[in-house]
Coordinates of C-alpha atoms in Angstrom, one line a residue:
Chain K
M1 CA -5.8 -4.1 31.3
R2 CA -5.7 -5.5 34.9
A3 CA -6.4 -9.0 33.6
R4 CA -3.6 -8.7 31.1
A5 CA -1.1 -7.4 33.5
L6 CA -1.8 -9.6 36.5
L7 CA -3.3 -12.8 35.1
G8 CA -1.2 -12.9 32.0
L9 CA -4.5 -13.4 30.1
Q10 CA -4.8 -12.8 26.4
V11 CA -8.2 -11.3 25.8
A12 CA -8.9 -9.6 22.6
E13 CA -10.4 -6.1 22.7
P14 CA -14.1 -6.2 22.6
E15 CA -15.7 -5.1 19.4
P16 CA -15.8 -1.3 19.1
L17 CA -19.0 0.6 19.6
R18 CA -20.8 1.4 16.4
T19 CA -22.6 4.7 16.5
R20 CA -24.8 5.5 13.6
K21 CA -25.0 9.2 14.3
P22 CA -22.7 11.5 16.1
G23 CA -23.8 13.0 19.4
A24 CA -24.4 12.0 23.0
M25 CA -27.8 10.4 22.4
A26 CA -26.6 8.3 19.6
W27 CA -23.6 7.2 21.7
M28 CA -25.9 6.3 24.6
G29 CA -28.1 4.3 22.2
A30 CA -25.1 2.5 20.9
V31 CA -23.9 1.7 24.5
L32 CA -27.4 0.4 25.5
G33 CA -27.7 -1.6 22.3
S34 CA -24.3 -3.2 22.5
G35 CA -24.0 -6.7 23.9
A36 CA -20.5 -5.8 25.0
S37 CA -21.6 -3.0 27.3
W38 CA -24.2 -5.2 29.0
R39 CA -21.7 -7.9 29.5
A40 CA -19.2 -5.4 30.9
L41 CA -21.9 -4.2 33.3
L42 CA -22.7 -7.8 34.4
Y43 CA -19.0 -8.3 35.0
S44 CA -18.8 -5.2 37.2
V45 CA -21.8 -6.5 39.3
L46 CA -20.4 -10.0 39.7
Y47 CA -16.8 -9.0 40.2
L48 CA -17.2 -7.1 43.6
P49 CA -18.7 -10.0 45.6
W50 CA -16.3 -12.5 44.1
A51 CA -13.3 -10.2 44.8
V52 CA -14.4 -10.0 48.5
I53 CA -14.8 -13.8 48.8
S54 CA -11.4 -14.3 47.1
F55 CA -9.8 -11.8 49.5
V56 CA -11.2 -13.3 52.7
V57 CA -10.4 -16.9 51.7
T58 CA -6.9 -16.0 50.5
V59 CA -6.0 -14.1 53.7
N60 CA -7.4 -16.8 56.0
V61 CA -5.6 -19.6 54.2
W62 CA -2.3 -17.8 54.3
V63 CA -2.5 -16.9 58.0
L64 CA -3.7 -20.3 59.0
G65 CA -1.0 -22.1 57.0
W66 CA 1.9 -20.1 58.2
G67 CA 0.5 -19.9 61.7
L68 CA 0.3 -23.6 62.1
L69 CA 3.5 -24.3 60.3
T70 CA 5.4 -22.1 62.8
Y71 CA 3.5 -23.5 65.8
P72 CA 6.6 -25.3 67.2
L73 CA 8.3 -21.9 67.4
W74 CA 5.6 -20.1 69.4
F75 CA 3.6 -22.8 71.4
W76 CA 5.5 -21.9 74.5
V77 CA 3.9 -18.5 74.5
L78 CA 0.4 -19.9 75.3
P79 CA 1.1 -21.3 78.7
M80 CA 2.8 -18.1 79.7
H81 CA 0.3 -15.5 78.5
A82 CA -3.0 -17.2 77.7
G83 CA -3.2 -19.5 80.7
Q84 CA -3.5 -22.7 78.7
D85 CA -1.2 -25.4 77.6
G86 CA -1.5 -25.0 73.9
I87 CA -4.0 -24.4 71.1
Q88 CA -7.4 -25.7 72.3
L89 CA -8.5 -28.2 69.7
Y90 CA -11.7 -29.2 71.5
G91 CA -13.2 -28.3 74.8
D92 CA -16.3 -28.6 77.0
E93 CA -16.7 -28.6 80.7
T94 CA -15.2 -32.1 81.2
H95 CA -12.7 -32.6 78.4
Q96 CA -10.3 -30.2 77.0
V97 CA -7.9 -31.2 74.3
Y98 CA -4.8 -29.0 74.0
L99 CA -2.0 -29.4 71.4
D100 CA 0.8 -29.5 73.9
N101 CA 2.9 -32.6 73.6
P102 CA 5.7 -32.9 71.0
F103 CA 3.8 -35.3 68.8
E104 CA 0.7 -33.1 68.6
I105 CA 2.9 -30.0 67.9
A106 CA 4.6 -31.8 65.1
V107 CA 1.3 -32.9 63.6
T108 CA 0.0 -29.3 63.9
A109 CA 3.1 -28.0 62.0
L110 CA 2.5 -30.6 59.4
V111 CA -1.1 -29.5 58.8
G112 CA 0.2 -25.9 58.6
L113 CA 2.7 -27.1 56.0
L114 CA -0.1 -28.7 54.0
F115 CA -2.1 -25.5 54.1
T116 CA 0.9 -23.4 53.0
I117 CA 1.6 -25.7 50.1
A118 CA -2.0 -25.7 49.1
T119 CA -2.3 -21.9 49.3
P120 CA -1.1 -21.2 45.7
W121 CA -3.6 -23.7 44.3
I122 CA -6.5 -22.3 46.2
V123 CA -5.6 -18.7 45.1
R124 CA -5.2 -20.0 41.6
A125 CA -8.6 -21.7 41.7
L126 CA -10.2 -18.4 42.9
T127 CA -8.5 -16.4 40.1
T128 CA -9.6 -19.0 37.6
V129 CA -13.2 -18.0 38.3
D130 CA -12.2 -14.3 37.7
R131 CA -10.4 -15.4 34.6
L132 CA -13.5 -17.1 33.3
L133 CA -15.5 -14.0 34.1
V134 CA -13.1 -11.7 32.2
H135 CA -12.9 -14.1 29.3
G136 CA -16.6 -14.7 29.0
L137 CA -17.9 -11.3 29.7
L138 CA -15.2 -8.8 28.7
G139 CA -13.8 -10.4 25.6
P140 CA -15.6 -10.4 22.3
S141 CA -18.1 -13.2 21.9
R142 CA -17.2 -16.0 19.5
L143 CA -19.5 -14.8 16.8
V144 CA -18.2 -11.3 17.1
S145 CA -14.6 -12.6 16.9
R146 CA -15.3 -14.3 13.7
M147 CA -17.0 -11.2 12.4
V148 CA -14.0 -9.0 13.2
E149 CA -11.8 -11.6 11.5
L150 CA -13.9 -11.6 8.4
E151 CA -14.0 -7.8 8.3
S152 CA -10.3 -7.7 8.4
D153 CA -10.1 -10.3 5.7
R154 CA -12.4 -8.3 3.6
G155 CA -10.1 -5.3 4.1
V156 CA -7.2 -7.3 3.0
V157 CA -9.1 -8.4 -0.2
V158 CA -9.9 -4.8 -1.0
D159 CA -6.3 -3.7 -0.3
T160 CA -4.9 -6.5 -2.4
A161 CA -7.2 -5.6 -5.3
A162 CA -6.1 -2.0 -5.1
A163 CA -2.5 -3.0 -4.9
D164 CA -3.0 -5.2 -8.0
L165 CA -4.5 -2.4 -9.9
R166 CA -1.6 -0.2 -9.0
R167 CA 0.8 -2.8 -10.1
I168 CA -0.9 -3.2 -13.4
E169 CA -1.0 0.5 -13.9
R170 CA 2.7 0.7 -13.1
D171 CA 3.5 -2.1 -15.5
L172 CA 1.5 -0.5 -18.2
H173 CA 3.1 2.9 -17.6
D174 CA 6.7 1.6 -17.5
G175 CA 6.3 -1.0 -20.2
A176 CA 3.9 -0.9 -23.1
Q177 CA 3.0 2.8 -22.7
A178 CA 6.6 4.0 -22.7
R179 CA 7.3 1.7 -25.7
L180 CA 4.4 3.1 -27.6
V181 CA 5.6 6.7 -27.0
A182 CA 9.0 5.8 -28.2
L183 CA 7.4 4.2 -31.2
A184 CA 5.4 7.3 -31.9
M185 CA 8.5 9.3 -31.6
D186 CA 10.4 7.1 -34.1
L187 CA 7.6 7.2 -36.6
G188 CA 7.3 11.0 -36.2
L189 CA 11.0 11.4 -36.9
A190 CA 10.8 9.0 -39.8
R191 CA 7.9 11.0 -41.3
E192 CA 10.0 14.2 -41.1
K193 CA 12.9 12.4 -42.7
L194 CA 11.0 10.7 -45.5
Q195 CA 11.8 13.4 -48.1
E196 CA 15.2 14.6 -47.2
D197 CA 16.9 11.3 -46.1
P198 CA 14.9 8.2 -47.1
D199 CA 17.6 5.9 -45.9
A200 CA 17.5 7.3 -42.3
A201 CA 13.7 7.1 -42.5
A202 CA 13.8 3.5 -43.5
R203 CA 16.1 2.7 -40.5
M204 CA 13.8 4.5 -38.2
V205 CA 10.8 2.6 -39.5
D206 CA 12.8 -0.6 -39.0
E207 CA 13.4 0.4 -35.3
A208 CA 9.8 1.3 -34.9
H209 CA 8.8 -2.1 -36.1
G210 CA 11.0 -3.7 -33.5
E211 CA 9.4 -1.5 -30.8
V212 CA 5.9 -2.6 -31.8
K213 CA 6.9 -6.3 -31.5
T214 CA 8.4 -5.7 -28.0
A215 CA 5.3 -3.7 -26.9
L216 CA 3.1 -6.6 -28.0
Q217 CA 5.3 -9.0 -26.1
E218 CA 5.0 -6.8 -23.0
L219 CA 1.3 -6.5 -23.3
R220 CA 1.0 -10.3 -23.6
D221 CA 3.1 -10.8 -20.5
L222 CA 1.1 -8.3 -18.6
A223 CA -2.2 -9.9 -19.6
R224 CA -0.8 -13.3 -18.5
G225 CA 0.2 -11.9 -15.2
I226 CA -3.4 -10.7 -14.6
H227 CA -5.0 -14.0 -15.5
P228 CA -3.5 -16.5 -17.9
A229 CA -5.9 -17.8 -20.5
V230 CA -4.4 -21.3 -20.2
L231 CA -5.4 -21.4 -16.5
T232 CA -9.1 -20.9 -17.5
D233 CA -8.9 -23.3 -20.4
R234 CA -6.7 -26.1 -19.1
G235 CA -6.4 -25.7 -15.3
L236 CA -3.5 -25.6 -12.8
D237 CA -1.3 -28.3 -14.3
A238 CA -1.0 -26.6 -17.7
A239 CA -0.7 -23.1 -16.3
L240 CA 1.9 -24.0 -13.7
S241 CA 3.9 -25.9 -16.3
A242 CA 4.0 -22.7 -18.3
V243 CA 5.1 -20.7 -15.3
A244 CA 7.7 -23.3 -14.5
S245 CA 9.2 -23.2 -18.0
R246 CA 9.8 -19.4 -17.6
C247 CA 11.6 -19.9 -14.3
T248 CA 15.4 -19.5 -14.5
V249 CA 16.0 -22.9 -12.8
P250 CA 14.7 -26.3 -13.9
V251 CA 11.4 -26.9 -12.1
R252 CA 9.6 -30.2 -11.6
V253 CA 5.8 -29.8 -11.5
E254 CA 3.5 -32.4 -10.1
V255 CA -0.2 -31.7 -9.9
D256 CA -2.2 -34.5 -8.4
L257 CA -5.9 -33.3 -8.6
A258 CA -8.8 -35.5 -9.6
E259 CA -11.0 -32.5 -10.3
R260 CA -10.5 -28.7 -10.7
P261 CA -11.0 -26.4 -7.8
A262 CA -13.2 -23.3 -7.9
P263 CA -11.8 -20.6 -10.3
A264 CA -11.1 -18.2 -7.4
I265 CA -9.1 -20.8 -5.5
E266 CA -7.4 -21.9 -8.7
G267 CA -6.4 -18.3 -9.4
I268 CA -4.9 -17.8 -6.0
A269 CA -3.0 -21.1 -6.2
Y270 CA -1.6 -20.1 -9.6
F271 CA -0.6 -16.7 -8.3
T272 CA 1.0 -18.1 -5.2
V273 CA 3.1 -20.6 -7.1
S274 CA 4.0 -18.0 -9.7
E275 CA 5.2 -15.6 -7.1
L276 CA 7.2 -18.2 -5.2
L277 CA 8.9 -19.3 -8.5
Q278 CA 9.7 -15.7 -9.3
N279 CA 11.3 -15.4 -5.8
I280 CA 13.3 -18.4 -6.6
S281 CA 14.5 -16.9 -9.9
K282 CA 15.4 -13.7 -8.2
H283 CA 16.8 -14.5 -4.8
A284 CA 17.3 -18.2 -4.2
R285 CA 20.4 -18.9 -6.3
A286 CA 19.0 -22.4 -6.6
T287 CA 19.8 -25.0 -9.3
W288 CA 16.6 -27.0 -8.9
A289 CA 13.1 -26.4 -7.7
G290 CA 9.9 -28.5 -7.3
V291 CA 6.2 -27.7 -7.2
E292 CA 3.7 -30.1 -5.8
V293 CA -0.1 -29.6 -5.7
W294 CA -2.5 -32.0 -4.2
R295 CA -5.7 -32.3 -2.3
A296 CA -5.9 -33.3 1.4
E297 CA -9.6 -33.8 2.2
N298 CA -11.1 -30.3 2.2
R299 CA -7.8 -28.4 1.7
L300 CA -5.8 -27.7 -1.5
M301 CA -2.1 -28.0 -0.7
L302 CA 0.7 -26.4 -2.6
Q303 CA 4.4 -26.9 -1.9
V304 CA 7.3 -25.2 -3.5
V305 CA 10.8 -26.3 -2.7
D306 CA 14.2 -25.3 -3.9
N307 CA 17.8 -26.1 -3.1
G308 CA 18.9 -22.4 -2.9
V309 CA 20.5 -20.3 -0.2
G310 CA 17.4 -20.2 2.1
G311 CA 16.9 -17.4 4.6
A312 CA 13.5 -16.4 3.2
E313 CA 11.3 -14.7 5.8
V314 CA 7.7 -13.6 6.1
S315 CA 8.7 -10.1 7.3
E316 CA 6.6 -7.0 7.2
G317 CA 6.2 -5.6 3.7
S318 CA 8.0 -8.5 2.0
G319 CA 6.6 -10.3 -0.9
L320 CA 6.0 -13.4 1.2
A321 CA 4.0 -11.3 3.8
G322 CA 1.8 -10.0 0.9
L323 CA 1.3 -13.6 -0.2
A324 CA 0.4 -14.7 3.3
E325 CA -2.1 -11.9 3.6
R326 CA -3.7 -12.8 0.3
L327 CA -4.0 -16.4 1.4
G328 CA -5.3 -15.4 4.8
A329 CA -8.1 -13.5 3.0
V330 CA -9.6 -16.8 1.8
D331 CA -8.8 -18.7 5.0
G332 CA -5.6 -20.1 3.6
I333 CA -2.2 -20.2 5.3
L334 CA 1.4 -20.0 4.3
V335 CA 4.2 -21.8 6.1
V336 CA 7.8 -20.9 5.2
D337 CA 10.6 -23.2 6.3
S338 CA 13.8 -21.6 5.1
P339 CA 16.9 -22.0 7.3
A340 CA 20.0 -19.9 6.2
G341 CA 21.9 -22.1 3.8
G342 CA 18.7 -23.7 2.5
P343 CA 16.8 -25.6 1.4
T344 CA 13.6 -23.6 1.3
R345 CA 10.2 -25.2 1.6
V346 CA 7.1 -23.1 1.3
T347 CA 3.8 -24.8 1.9
A348 CA 0.4 -23.2 1.3
E349 CA -2.9 -24.4 2.3
L350 CA -6.2 -23.2 0.7
P351 CA -9.7 -24.3 1.5
W352 CA -11.0 -26.7 -1.2
R353 CA -14.0 -25.5 -3.1
G354 CA -15.1 -27.6 -6.1
A355 CA -15.5 -26.0 -9.5
H356 CA -19.2 -26.4 -9.4
A357 CA -19.9 -25.3 -5.8
R358 CA -20.8 -21.7 -5.8
Chain R
M1 CA 19.6 25.4 -27.2
R2 CA 21.1 23.4 -24.3
V3 CA 18.8 20.8 -22.7
V4 CA 18.8 18.6 -19.6
I5 CA 16.5 15.6 -19.8
A6 CA 15.1 13.8 -16.7
E7 CA 13.3 10.6 -17.6
D8 CA 13.5 7.2 -15.9
S9 CA 12.7 5.2 -19.0
V10 CA 16.1 4.8 -20.8
L11 CA 14.2 4.1 -24.0
L12 CA 12.4 7.5 -23.9
R13 CA 15.5 9.3 -22.6
E14 CA 17.5 8.1 -25.6
G15 CA 14.6 8.8 -27.9
L16 CA 14.2 12.4 -26.7
T17 CA 18.0 12.9 -26.9
R18 CA 18.1 11.7 -30.4
L19 CA 15.1 13.8 -31.4
L20 CA 16.5 17.0 -30.0
T21 CA 20.1 16.3 -31.2
D22 CA 18.7 15.6 -34.6
R23 CA 17.2 19.1 -34.6
G24 CA 20.5 20.7 -33.8
H25 CA 20.1 21.1 -30.0
E26 CA 22.6 20.0 -27.4
V27 CA 21.5 17.6 -24.7
V28 CA 23.9 18.4 -21.8
A29 CA 22.8 15.7 -19.4
G30 CA 20.3 12.9 -19.0
V31 CA 19.2 11.7 -15.6
G32 CA 16.7 9.2 -14.2
D33 CA 15.1 10.8 -11.2
G34 CA 14.2 14.1 -9.6
E35 CA 17.0 14.2 -7.0
A36 CA 19.6 13.6 -9.7
L37 CA 18.0 16.4 -11.8
I38 CA 18.3 18.9 -8.9
K39 CA 21.9 17.9 -8.3
T40 CA 22.9 18.1 -11.9
I41 CA 21.3 21.5 -12.3
A42 CA 23.1 22.7 -9.2
E43 CA 26.4 21.4 -10.5
L44 CA 25.9 23.0 -13.9
D45 CA 24.9 26.3 -12.2
A46 CA 28.1 26.2 -10.1
Q47 CA 30.1 26.1 -13.4
A48 CA 27.9 28.9 -14.8
M49 CA 26.7 26.3 -17.4
L50 CA 23.0 26.4 -16.6
P51 CA 21.0 24.9 -19.5
D52 CA 18.2 26.8 -21.3
V53 CA 15.6 24.2 -20.6
V54 CA 14.9 21.1 -18.5
V55 CA 12.6 18.4 -19.9
A56 CA 11.3 16.3 -17.0
D57 CA 9.0 13.3 -16.7
V58 CA 6.4 13.6 -13.9
R59 CA 6.7 10.1 -12.6
M60 CA 10.1 9.0 -11.7
P61 CA 11.8 6.9 -9.0
P62 CA 11.7 6.5 -6.0
T63 CA 8.0 7.0 -5.4
H64 CA 6.7 7.1 -9.0
T65 CA 4.2 9.8 -8.3
D66 CA 4.9 13.4 -8.9
E67 CA 8.7 13.7 -8.5
G68 CA 9.0 15.6 -11.8
V69 CA 6.5 18.3 -10.8
R70 CA 8.1 18.8 -7.4
A71 CA 11.5 19.0 -8.9
A72 CA 10.2 21.4 -11.5
V73 CA 8.6 23.7 -9.0
Q74 CA 11.8 23.7 -6.9
L75 CA 14.0 24.5 -10.0
R76 CA 11.7 27.3 -11.1
K77 CA 12.0 28.9 -7.6
A78 CA 15.8 28.5 -7.5
H79 CA 16.5 29.5 -11.1
P80 CA 13.8 31.9 -12.5
G81 CA 15.5 32.1 -15.9
L82 CA 15.5 28.3 -16.4
G83 CA 12.7 26.9 -18.7
V84 CA 11.0 23.8 -17.4
L85 CA 9.0 21.5 -19.6
V86 CA 7.2 18.7 -17.8
L87 CA 6.1 15.6 -19.7
S88 CA 3.4 13.3 -18.4
Q89 CA 1.6 10.1 -19.4
Y90 CA -1.7 11.8 -18.2
V91 CA -2.4 15.5 -17.9
E92 CA -3.7 16.7 -14.6
E93 CA -4.9 20.2 -14.4
R94 CA -3.8 20.2 -10.7
Y95 CA -0.1 19.7 -11.7
A96 CA -0.4 22.5 -14.3
T97 CA -1.8 24.8 -11.6
E98 CA 1.1 24.0 -9.3
L99 CA 3.6 24.6 -12.1
L100 CA 2.1 27.8 -13.1
A101 CA 1.7 29.2 -9.6
G102 CA 3.1 32.7 -9.7
S103 CA 4.3 32.9 -13.3
S104 CA 3.9 31.2 -16.6
R105 CA 7.3 32.3 -17.8
G106 CA 9.3 29.5 -19.2
V107 CA 7.1 26.7 -18.2
G108 CA 5.5 23.8 -20.1
Y109 CA 3.3 20.9 -19.4
L110 CA 2.7 18.4 -22.2
L111 CA 1.4 14.9 -22.7
K112 CA 4.1 12.5 -23.6
D113 CA 2.2 11.6 -26.7
R114 CA 3.0 15.0 -28.2
V115 CA 6.6 13.9 -28.9
A116 CA 5.1 12.0 -31.9
E117 CA 4.5 15.4 -33.6
V118 CA 8.3 16.0 -33.7
R119 CA 8.2 19.5 -35.1
E120 CA 5.5 20.8 -32.8
F121 CA 7.2 19.2 -29.8
V122 CA 10.6 20.7 -30.6
D123 CA 8.9 24.1 -31.1
A124 CA 7.3 23.8 -27.7
V125 CA 10.7 23.0 -26.1
V126 CA 12.2 26.0 -27.8
R127 CA 9.3 28.2 -26.7
V128 CA 9.8 27.2 -23.1
A129 CA 13.5 27.7 -23.3
E130 CA 12.9 31.3 -24.6
G131 CA 10.6 32.0 -21.6
G132 CA 7.3 31.2 -23.3
T133 CA 4.6 28.8 -22.2
A134 CA 3.6 25.4 -23.6
L135 CA 0.4 23.9 -22.2
D136 CA -1.1 20.8 -23.5
P137 CA -4.4 21.2 -25.3
E138 CA -5.9 18.7 -22.9
V139 CA -4.9 20.8 -19.9
V140 CA -6.4 23.8 -21.5
A141 CA -9.6 21.8 -22.3
Q142 CA -9.7 20.8 -18.6
L143 CA -9.3 24.4 -17.5
L144 CA -11.9 25.6 -19.9
G145 CA -14.3 22.9 -18.9
R146 CA -13.8 23.3 -15.1
S147 CA -13.9 27.1 -15.1
R148 CA -16.7 28.7 -13.2
K149 CA -17.0 31.5 -15.8
Q150 CA -19.1 29.3 -18.1
D151 CA -21.7 32.0 -18.7
V152 CA -19.0 34.4 -19.9
L153 CA -17.3 31.7 -22.0
A154 CA -20.6 30.9 -23.6
G155 CA -20.6 34.5 -24.9
L156 CA -17.6 33.8 -27.1
T157 CA -18.0 32.8 -30.7
P158 CA -16.7 29.3 -31.6
R159 CA -13.7 30.9 -33.3
E160 CA -12.9 33.1 -30.3
R161 CA -13.1 30.0 -28.1
E162 CA -10.6 28.3 -30.4
V163 CA -8.3 31.3 -30.3
L164 CA -8.6 31.4 -26.5
G165 CA -7.6 27.8 -26.2
L166 CA -4.5 28.3 -28.4
M167 CA -3.6 31.4 -26.4
A168 CA -3.8 29.4 -23.2
E169 CA -1.5 26.8 -24.7
G170 CA 1.0 29.6 -25.0
R171 CA 1.1 30.2 -28.7
T172 CA 1.9 33.6 -30.2
N173 CA -0.5 35.4 -32.4
S174 CA 1.4 34.5 -35.6
A175 CA 1.5 30.8 -34.5
I176 CA -2.2 31.0 -33.9
A177 CA -2.7 32.6 -37.3
R178 CA -0.7 29.8 -38.9
Q179 CA -2.6 27.1 -37.2
L180 CA -6.0 28.5 -38.0
V181 CA -4.9 29.6 -41.5
V182 CA -6.0 33.2 -41.1
S183 CA -4.1 36.5 -41.2
D184 CA -2.2 37.9 -38.1
G185 CA -4.6 40.8 -38.2
A186 CA -7.6 38.6 -37.9
V187 CA -6.1 36.9 -34.8
E188 CA -5.3 40.2 -33.2
K189 CA -9.0 41.2 -33.7
H190 CA -10.2 38.0 -32.1
V191 CA -7.7 38.4 -29.2
S192 CA -8.9 41.9 -28.4
N193 CA -12.5 40.8 -28.6
I194 CA -11.8 38.0 -26.2
F195 CA -10.1 40.3 -23.7
L196 CA -13.0 42.7 -24.0
K197 CA -15.6 40.0 -23.4
L198 CA -13.7 38.5 -20.4
G199 CA -13.1 42.0 -19.0
L200 CA -9.3 41.6 -19.0
S201 CA -6.9 44.4 -19.9
Q202 CA -4.7 43.7 -22.9
S203 CA -1.3 42.8 -21.6
D204 CA 1.8 42.9 -23.7
G205 CA 4.1 39.9 -24.0
D206 CA 2.8 36.4 -24.7
H207 CA 3.5 34.8 -21.4
R208 CA 1.8 37.5 -19.4
R209 CA -1.2 37.0 -21.6
V210 CA -1.2 33.3 -20.9
L211 CA -1.1 34.0 -17.2
A212 CA -4.0 36.5 -17.4
V213 CA -6.1 34.0 -19.3
L214 CA -5.2 31.1 -16.9
T215 CA -5.9 33.2 -13.8
Y216 CA -9.2 34.2 -15.3
L217 CA -10.2 30.6 -16.0
N218 CA -9.0 29.4 -12.6
S219 CA -10.7 32.1 -10.5

């Protein structure tokens, strides 16, 4: 806290204590077993002497600097009260050097000025050591930082999977399931009518037939949304062309890949482009869009551009934020450049993993 | 019979409307979410035009969770005479318990699939409108399966278990007799045997009987 408030230092919270069992003994065991606690202890031990040294040096430098700088203003006090002509620079029985003529006074003031100017640097140098101590001993170690990052990524993956399942359930509930209920209802009515009013029954069977076809279409769309068969069979180029053809604006797709990425990366790339194109259909009011996919060394790059109204933001809870999280979970990133008035350019970067590397 | 339908899928709302209208009932209003349902009922009540029964979907906007059940519980409190039939894609015994809390008068909880059996479904709506009960066989099965009175239930004959299930669904003796293709007298005999074995006192009126059975199963 002190480091953050006074030194403007960004140090992440150290990793939390992990107790295996509740109770004071378990807590003590966790404290003793935790690297962070020992490092915090070492910090406390080192901090006191260093703080004393810093304090003494700082005070001395300040006093000396200002004292000498203002020497021209108070040198006259010395002959009156201390019985000497000025500050004694050097003295033994035979020689005594006093700073008493105007030139010497001026030089003294100049030295004072140098000290005064140097003071902030000296203080800063002292605090830098403190800063390093805080950083090295109180912050999480590098390995732990990575671990915490991976844990949070894993959480995102689990959350995303749960959200996907919810979405699929919703789509089923609102789509195919509702349609099948309506279909059952139509057929039920038709069966009741069969004897008394065959014409009406025929009409209902006809409607029911239409319902079945729509339900099939919806199931097909849903299955494609989960994982399109063409992606598995033919790869990104074919799958993205299919997505592009369903977009409401004309889309130019260019996939420049010599080999296929790993299925997981391919799936995320497909999903990302498909979401971005859906956004364009819904919000961008564009007349044109382009998708580019290429490989840059060990990264898979995606770029989706459109000439729509722009103003897209990665704000909390937005579709783009969800996408960014999903990409982050596999060490990917999402960059959105969308000034109001357009055009919008969304670039995503995924780590490259080959199809055969597992 | 005057009906208000609350269902967010336009397709199903229109289907239900057609189905009920076809059977000579009047659909007074159709709404798409729980709030609109409460508002509509309040407006109808203000004009002294309260419907006989409300048919409501469990999952409706905005949260798509249990709006229908919550609206139904609220309506039952505000208008004790109003029948409420809740339809759901899945039956959850928990929702049934919440709906039935206090009284099983004029309450129903059915799987959406039941609309396919047009006659039975319309019968169920009418039963709820008239103050009866309509519980989905699946809910009853869940209640029977979950009940801690398994040893007592094991003492019933298969036929008696069947009759108990139909009773819990809210059917009258004559409906049970029709369903099982036996005489009314035979059903009455089964019913009194069941009450004897479960240690319940015979209560008159079908809906009180349902409540007695449900309370027994739930305790």
